[in-house]
Structures are given as structure tokens and as C-alpha cells.
mmCIF file of C-alpha atoms in Angstrom:
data_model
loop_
_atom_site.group_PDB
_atom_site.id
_atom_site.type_symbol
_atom_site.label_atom_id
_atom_site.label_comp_id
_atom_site.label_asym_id
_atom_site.label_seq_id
_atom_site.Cartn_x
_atom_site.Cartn_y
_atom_site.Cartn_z
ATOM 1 C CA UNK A 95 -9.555 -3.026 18.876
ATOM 2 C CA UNK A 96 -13.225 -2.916 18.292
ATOM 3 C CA UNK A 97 -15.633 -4.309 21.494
ATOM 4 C CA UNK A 98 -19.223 -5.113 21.033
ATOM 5 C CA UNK A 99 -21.588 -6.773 23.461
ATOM 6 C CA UNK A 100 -17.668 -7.819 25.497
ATOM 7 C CA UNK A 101 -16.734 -9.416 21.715
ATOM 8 C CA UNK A 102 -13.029 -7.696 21.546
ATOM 9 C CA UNK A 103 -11.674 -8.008 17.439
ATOM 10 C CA UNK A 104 -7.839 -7.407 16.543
ATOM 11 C CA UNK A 105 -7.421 -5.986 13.466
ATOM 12 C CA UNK A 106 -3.815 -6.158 11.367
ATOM 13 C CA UNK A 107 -3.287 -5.749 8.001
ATOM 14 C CA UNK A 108 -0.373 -5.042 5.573
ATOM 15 C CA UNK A 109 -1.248 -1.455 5.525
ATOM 16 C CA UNK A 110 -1.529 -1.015 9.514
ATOM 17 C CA UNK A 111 2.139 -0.656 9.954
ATOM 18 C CA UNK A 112 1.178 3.010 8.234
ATOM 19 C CA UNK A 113 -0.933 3.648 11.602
ATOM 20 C CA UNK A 114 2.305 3.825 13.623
ATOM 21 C CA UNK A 115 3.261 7.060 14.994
ATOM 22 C CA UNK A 116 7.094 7.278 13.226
ATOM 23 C CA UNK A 117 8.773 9.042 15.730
ATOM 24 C CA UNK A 118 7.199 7.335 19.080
ATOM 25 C CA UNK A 119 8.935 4.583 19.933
ATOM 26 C CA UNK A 120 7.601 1.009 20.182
ATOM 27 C CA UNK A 121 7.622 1.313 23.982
ATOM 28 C CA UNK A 122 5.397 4.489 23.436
ATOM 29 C CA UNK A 123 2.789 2.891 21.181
ATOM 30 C CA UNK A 124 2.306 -0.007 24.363
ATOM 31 C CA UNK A 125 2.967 2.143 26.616
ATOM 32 C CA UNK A 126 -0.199 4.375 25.782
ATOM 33 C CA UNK A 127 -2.622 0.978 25.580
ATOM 34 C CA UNK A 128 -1.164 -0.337 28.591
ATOM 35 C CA UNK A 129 -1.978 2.432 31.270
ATOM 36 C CA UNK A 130 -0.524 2.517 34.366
ATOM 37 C CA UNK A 131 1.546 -1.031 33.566
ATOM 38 C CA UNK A 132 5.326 -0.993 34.935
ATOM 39 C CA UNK A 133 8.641 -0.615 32.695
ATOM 40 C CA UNK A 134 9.128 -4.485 32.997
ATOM 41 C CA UNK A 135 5.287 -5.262 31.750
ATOM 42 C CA UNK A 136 6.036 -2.819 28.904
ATOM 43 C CA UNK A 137 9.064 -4.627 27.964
ATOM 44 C CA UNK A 138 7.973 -8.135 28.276
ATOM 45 C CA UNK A 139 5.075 -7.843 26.087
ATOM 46 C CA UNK A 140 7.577 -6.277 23.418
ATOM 47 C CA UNK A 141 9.818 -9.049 24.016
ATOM 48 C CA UNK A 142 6.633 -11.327 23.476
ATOM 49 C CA UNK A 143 5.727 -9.523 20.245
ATOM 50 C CA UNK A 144 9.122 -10.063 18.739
ATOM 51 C CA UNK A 145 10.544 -6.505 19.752
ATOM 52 C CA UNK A 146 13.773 -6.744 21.853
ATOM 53 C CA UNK A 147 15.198 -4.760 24.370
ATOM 54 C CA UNK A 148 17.885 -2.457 21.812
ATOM 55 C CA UNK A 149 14.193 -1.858 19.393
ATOM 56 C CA UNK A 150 11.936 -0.785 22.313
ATOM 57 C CA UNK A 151 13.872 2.758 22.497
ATOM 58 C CA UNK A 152 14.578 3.602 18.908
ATOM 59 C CA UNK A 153 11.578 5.430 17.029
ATOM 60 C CA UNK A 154 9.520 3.642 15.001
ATOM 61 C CA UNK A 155 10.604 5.353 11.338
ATOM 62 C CA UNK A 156 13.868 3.800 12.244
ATOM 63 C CA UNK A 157 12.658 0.235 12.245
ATOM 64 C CA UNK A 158 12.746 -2.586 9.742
ATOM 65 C CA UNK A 159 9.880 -3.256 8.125
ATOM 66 C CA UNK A 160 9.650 -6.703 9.623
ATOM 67 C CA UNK A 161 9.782 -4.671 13.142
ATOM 68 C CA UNK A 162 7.384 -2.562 12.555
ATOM 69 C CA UNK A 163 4.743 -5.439 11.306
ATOM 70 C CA UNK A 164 5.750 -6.903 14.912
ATOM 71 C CA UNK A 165 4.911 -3.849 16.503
ATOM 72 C CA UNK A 166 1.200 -3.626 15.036
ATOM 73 C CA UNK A 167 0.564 -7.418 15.278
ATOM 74 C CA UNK A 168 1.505 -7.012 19.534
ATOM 75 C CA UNK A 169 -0.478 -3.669 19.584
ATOM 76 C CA UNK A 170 -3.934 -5.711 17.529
ATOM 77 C CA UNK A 171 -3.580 -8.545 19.847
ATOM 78 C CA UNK A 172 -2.438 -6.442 23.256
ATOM 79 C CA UNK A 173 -6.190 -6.741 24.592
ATOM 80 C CA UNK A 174 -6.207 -10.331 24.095
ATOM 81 C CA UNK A 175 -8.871 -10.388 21.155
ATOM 82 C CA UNK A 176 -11.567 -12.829 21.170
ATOM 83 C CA UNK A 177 -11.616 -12.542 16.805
ATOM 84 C CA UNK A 178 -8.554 -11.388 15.268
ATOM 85 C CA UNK A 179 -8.798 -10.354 11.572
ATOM 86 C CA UNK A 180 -5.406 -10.621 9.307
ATOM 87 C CA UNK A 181 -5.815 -8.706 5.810
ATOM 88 C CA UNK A 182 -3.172 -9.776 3.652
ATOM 89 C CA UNK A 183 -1.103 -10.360 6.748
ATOM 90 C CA UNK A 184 2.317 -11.542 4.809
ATOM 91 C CA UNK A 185 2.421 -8.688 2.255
ATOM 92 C CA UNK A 186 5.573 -7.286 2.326
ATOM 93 C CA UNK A 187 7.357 -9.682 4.822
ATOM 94 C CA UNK A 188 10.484 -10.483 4.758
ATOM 95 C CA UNK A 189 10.781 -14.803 5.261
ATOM 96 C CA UNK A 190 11.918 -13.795 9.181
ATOM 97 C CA UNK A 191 9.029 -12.283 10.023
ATOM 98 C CA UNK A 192 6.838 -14.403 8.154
ATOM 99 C CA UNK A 193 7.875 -17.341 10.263
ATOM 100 C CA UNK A 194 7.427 -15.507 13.029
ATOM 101 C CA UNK A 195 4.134 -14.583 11.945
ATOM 102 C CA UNK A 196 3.451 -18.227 11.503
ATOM 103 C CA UNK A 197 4.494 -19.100 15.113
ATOM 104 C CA UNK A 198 2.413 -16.406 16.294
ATOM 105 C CA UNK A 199 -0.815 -17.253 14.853
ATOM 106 C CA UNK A 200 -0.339 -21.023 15.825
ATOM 107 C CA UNK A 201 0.056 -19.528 19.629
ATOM 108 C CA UNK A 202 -3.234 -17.226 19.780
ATOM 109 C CA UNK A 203 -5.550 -18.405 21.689
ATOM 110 C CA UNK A 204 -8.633 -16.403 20.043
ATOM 111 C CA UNK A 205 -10.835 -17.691 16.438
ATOM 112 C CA UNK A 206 -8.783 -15.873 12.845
ATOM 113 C CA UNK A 207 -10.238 -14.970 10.044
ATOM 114 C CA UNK A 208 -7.038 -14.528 7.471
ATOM 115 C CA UNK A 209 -7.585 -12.816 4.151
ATOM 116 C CA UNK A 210 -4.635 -14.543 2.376
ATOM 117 C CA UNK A 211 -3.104 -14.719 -1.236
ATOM 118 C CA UNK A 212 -0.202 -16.661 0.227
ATOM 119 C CA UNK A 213 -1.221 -20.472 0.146
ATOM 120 C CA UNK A 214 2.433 -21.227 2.401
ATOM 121 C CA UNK A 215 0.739 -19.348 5.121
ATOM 122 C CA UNK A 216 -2.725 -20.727 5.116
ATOM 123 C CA UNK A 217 -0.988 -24.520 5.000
ATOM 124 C CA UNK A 218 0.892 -23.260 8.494
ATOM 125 C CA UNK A 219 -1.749 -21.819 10.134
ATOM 126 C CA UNK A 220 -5.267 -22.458 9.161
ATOM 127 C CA UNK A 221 -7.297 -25.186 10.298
ATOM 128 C CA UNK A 222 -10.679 -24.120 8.251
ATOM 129 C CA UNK A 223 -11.296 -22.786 5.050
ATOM 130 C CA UNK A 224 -14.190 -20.912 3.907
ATOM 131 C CA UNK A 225 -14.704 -20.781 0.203
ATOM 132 C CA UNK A 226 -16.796 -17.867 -0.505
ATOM 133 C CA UNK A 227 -17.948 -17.642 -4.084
ATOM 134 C CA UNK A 228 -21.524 -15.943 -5.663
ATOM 135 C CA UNK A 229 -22.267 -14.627 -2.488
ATOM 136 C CA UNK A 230 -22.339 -17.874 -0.397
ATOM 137 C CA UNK A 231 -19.928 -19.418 1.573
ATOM 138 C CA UNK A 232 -18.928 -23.568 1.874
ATOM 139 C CA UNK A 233 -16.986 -24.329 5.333
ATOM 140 C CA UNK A 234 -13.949 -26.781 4.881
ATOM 141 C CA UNK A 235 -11.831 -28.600 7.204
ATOM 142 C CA UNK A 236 -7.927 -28.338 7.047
ATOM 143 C CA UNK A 237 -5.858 -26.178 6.055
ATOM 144 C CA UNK A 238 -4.904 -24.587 2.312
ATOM 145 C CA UNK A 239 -3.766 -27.900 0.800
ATOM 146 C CA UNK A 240 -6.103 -30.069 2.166
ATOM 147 C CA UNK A 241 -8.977 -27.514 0.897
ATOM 148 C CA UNK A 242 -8.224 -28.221 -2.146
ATOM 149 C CA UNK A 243 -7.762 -32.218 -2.163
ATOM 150 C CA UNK A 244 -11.423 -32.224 -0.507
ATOM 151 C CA UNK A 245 -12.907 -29.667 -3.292
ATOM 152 C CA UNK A 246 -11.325 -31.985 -6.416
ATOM 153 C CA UNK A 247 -12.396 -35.378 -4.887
ATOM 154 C CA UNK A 248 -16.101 -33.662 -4.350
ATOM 155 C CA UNK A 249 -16.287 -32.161 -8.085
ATOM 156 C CA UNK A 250 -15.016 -35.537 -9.179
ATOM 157 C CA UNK A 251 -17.849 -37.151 -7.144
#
């Protein structure tokens, strides 16, 4: 979590799951960013980021993949970010944990800016596109799919 000027960013990528301390649990990792909160806040935000109760005690090495993405999305988003920044979010997913992902995303409150190869995704969750191409940027409305419709019908034009 980066602040500047009160703006608080989440950052998660496909690569942050490598940030995790392997053999601190899950509970640890909130534990340490939610000073001073009781067992039962602990818990509930796991619960909240997907992480139930037989996970919260087990270190993180032991985890599934799809656990540990979990993990790092709840601790880039335990702040409540105003911005949160996905890079590449569904790399390495496994379908469960990409719909949870999905469900998520469609929750958070804050604005997203989603680096994404994975065009699925974008049609669940996006609401904007930005094409950025030879250094400048064209705003869209919609998601994915809809980008595209509106781009052919205003080359055709």
C-alpha cells in the first residue's frame, strides 16, 4: 500500500504471491497490518478474502496456489484502497479462484486499473477501457467486448 497526499493504492500482481513470508501463516501476514485488531477481526477479514478458518493456521508454503493469490489480494486491499492496481491478475489461476477474483473486483468499492491479457476477465469486471497505443491513450465505455464493437463501428465510420 502506497499513500500520497491521503490517495491509498493496492497493488496485486501475479508475481506478489512471491512476497509472502512461506512459513507465517495467513493469520500472521493480517495479523501484522492489522495491529492491535482481535482474533475474531483477524479471522473475519480472512474469511472475507476467501481464506477459511482450517487455512488461517497452516503456513503459507503449504497453501494452494489459488490460496495464496487470496491471501495477497485481502492483504493489497486490507487498507481499503482508494486505486487498486491488478498486473496480470489471473495468471496462474486456477478457474476457482478466478471466479472468485471476478466476484471480488465487482464488490470493491475503490477505481481499478487491470493490466489484463485475459479478455473473460475484462468482460466480468471492467466497465472502461483505455486503449493506449503510440503513447496516447482513447477512453472507452464498457467492458472488453463492447470495446471492441465501439472501435470496429468507429474505423468503419
Amino acid at each position: 500500500m502506497t499513500t500520497a497526499n491521503h490517495l491509498r493504492i493496492g497493488y496485486f500482481s501475479q508475481d506478489l504471491v512471491d512476497d509472502l513470508i512461506l512459513h507465517e501463516t495467513a493469520f500472521d501476514h493480517v495479523v501484522a497490518k492489522m495491529v492491535g485488531a482481535s482474533r475474531g477481526a483477524v479471522i473475519s477479514k480472512l474469511a472475507l478474502g476467501g481464506i477459511l478458518d482450517d487455512q488461517v493456521s497452516i503456513p503459507v508454503e503449504n497453501l494452494s496456489g489459488g490460496q495464496k493469490a487470496r491471501l495477497a489480494m485481502l492483504l493489497a486491499t486490507l487498507d481499503s484502497p482508494h486505486l487498486l492496481i491488478l498486473d496480470k491478475p489471473t495468471n496462474h489461476l486456477d478457474i476457482e479462484t478466478t471466479e472468485w477474483l471476478e466476484d471480488f473486483m465487482r464488490t470493491f468499492k475503490g477505481a481499478q486499473l487491470i493490466v489484463s491479457h485475459d479478455r473473460y476477465f475484462l468482460d466480468q469486471v471492467c466497465t472502461r477501457i483505455v486503449e493506449v497505443d503510440n503513447l496516447r491513450a482513447w477512453p472507452w465505455k464498457g467492458n472488453y467486448s463492447q470495446f471492441l464493437k465501439q472501435k470496429e463501428a468507429s474505423e468503419a465510420s
